[in-house]
């Protein structure tokens, strides 16, 4: 049995449709592949038997040492460059700047 998780983020937010079925996200430090097509406002991730819950953070790209895919990996999966991905994020996407002072950069 497998479990699917719905992520409320889609091509209207800047996720390329080319990520469908190939790109991965991290939930709880574990990578999971996008299942099916990226839709306008959502995509689905196959999480297998991983212990995920409603409200768990989903990391699109981040520090690979934490289990997150990098934006460079996403660029390869989507057939583009990393700058295109980070600049195409739409206004609905909340931005959070991390700094060394926070101990999280």
Short mmCIF file of C-alpha atoms in Angstrom, two decimals, residues 15-86:
data_model
loop_
_atom_site.label_atom_id
_atom_site.label_comp_id
_atom_site.label_asym_id
_atom_site.label_seq_id
_atom_site.Cartn_x
_atom_site.Cartn_y
_atom_site.Cartn_z
CA UNK A 15 6.43 25.11 -10.25
CA UNK A 16 7.18 24.01 -13.82
CA UNK A 17 4.88 21.37 -15.28
CA UNK A 18 8.03 19.61 -16.47
CA UNK A 19 8.59 18.63 -12.81
CA UNK A 20 5.69 16.19 -13.22
CA UNK A 21 6.75 12.66 -12.35
CA UNK A 22 10.47 13.48 -12.10
CA UNK A 23 11.18 16.07 -9.40
CA UNK A 24 11.48 15.25 -5.72
CA UNK A 25 10.62 17.12 -2.53
CA UNK A 26 11.63 16.48 1.07
CA UNK A 27 9.15 15.78 3.84
CA UNK A 28 10.61 15.02 7.24
CA UNK A 29 14.10 14.81 5.77
CA UNK A 30 13.10 12.07 3.31
CA UNK A 31 12.80 12.54 -0.42
CA UNK A 32 9.62 11.75 -2.28
CA UNK A 33 8.91 11.97 -6.01
CA UNK A 34 6.07 13.96 -7.53
CA UNK A 35 3.43 11.50 -8.74
CA UNK A 36 1.50 12.45 -11.83
CA UNK A 37 1.22 15.95 -13.21
CA UNK A 38 1.79 19.30 -11.55
CA UNK A 39 -1.60 21.06 -11.64
CA UNK A 40 -2.38 24.76 -11.38
CA UNK A 41 -2.66 24.83 -7.60
CA UNK A 42 -1.31 21.49 -6.41
CA UNK A 43 0.74 18.40 -6.97
CA UNK A 44 0.74 14.95 -5.41
CA UNK A 45 3.71 13.19 -3.86
CA UNK A 46 3.99 9.45 -3.34
CA UNK A 47 5.20 9.00 0.24
CA UNK A 48 4.92 5.21 0.53
CA UNK A 49 4.78 4.22 4.18
CA UNK A 50 6.64 7.31 5.45
CA UNK A 51 5.09 8.86 8.55
CA UNK A 52 3.71 12.14 7.18
CA UNK A 53 0.88 14.26 8.55
CA UNK A 54 -1.27 17.16 7.45
CA UNK A 55 0.72 20.36 7.95
CA UNK A 56 4.19 18.80 7.64
CA UNK A 57 6.57 21.19 5.87
CA UNK A 58 7.44 20.27 2.29
CA UNK A 59 10.87 21.44 1.07
CA UNK A 60 11.07 21.97 -2.68
CA UNK A 61 14.73 22.82 -2.65
CA UNK A 62 17.23 23.45 0.06
CA UNK A 63 20.41 22.12 1.61
CA UNK A 64 21.07 18.59 0.32
CA UNK A 65 22.90 17.73 3.56
CA UNK A 66 19.51 17.90 5.30
CA UNK A 67 17.88 15.56 2.78
CA UNK A 68 16.38 18.32 0.65
CA UNK A 69 16.86 18.37 -3.11
CA UNK A 70 18.91 21.29 -4.37
CA UNK A 71 17.65 23.84 -6.86
CA UNK A 72 20.36 22.55 -9.22
CA UNK A 73 18.80 19.07 -9.08
CA UNK A 74 15.39 20.56 -9.82
CA UNK A 75 16.89 22.43 -12.78
CA UNK A 76 18.26 19.16 -14.21
CA UNK A 77 14.96 17.35 -13.66
CA UNK A 78 13.03 20.18 -15.35
CA UNK A 79 15.47 20.80 -18.20
CA UNK A 80 16.22 24.40 -17.24
CA UNK A 81 18.60 26.45 -15.09
CA UNK A 82 18.43 27.16 -11.38
CA UNK A 83 17.93 30.92 -11.86
CA UNK A 84 14.76 30.33 -13.86
CA UNK A 85 13.28 28.27 -11.05
CA UNK A 86 13.96 30.74 -8.25
#
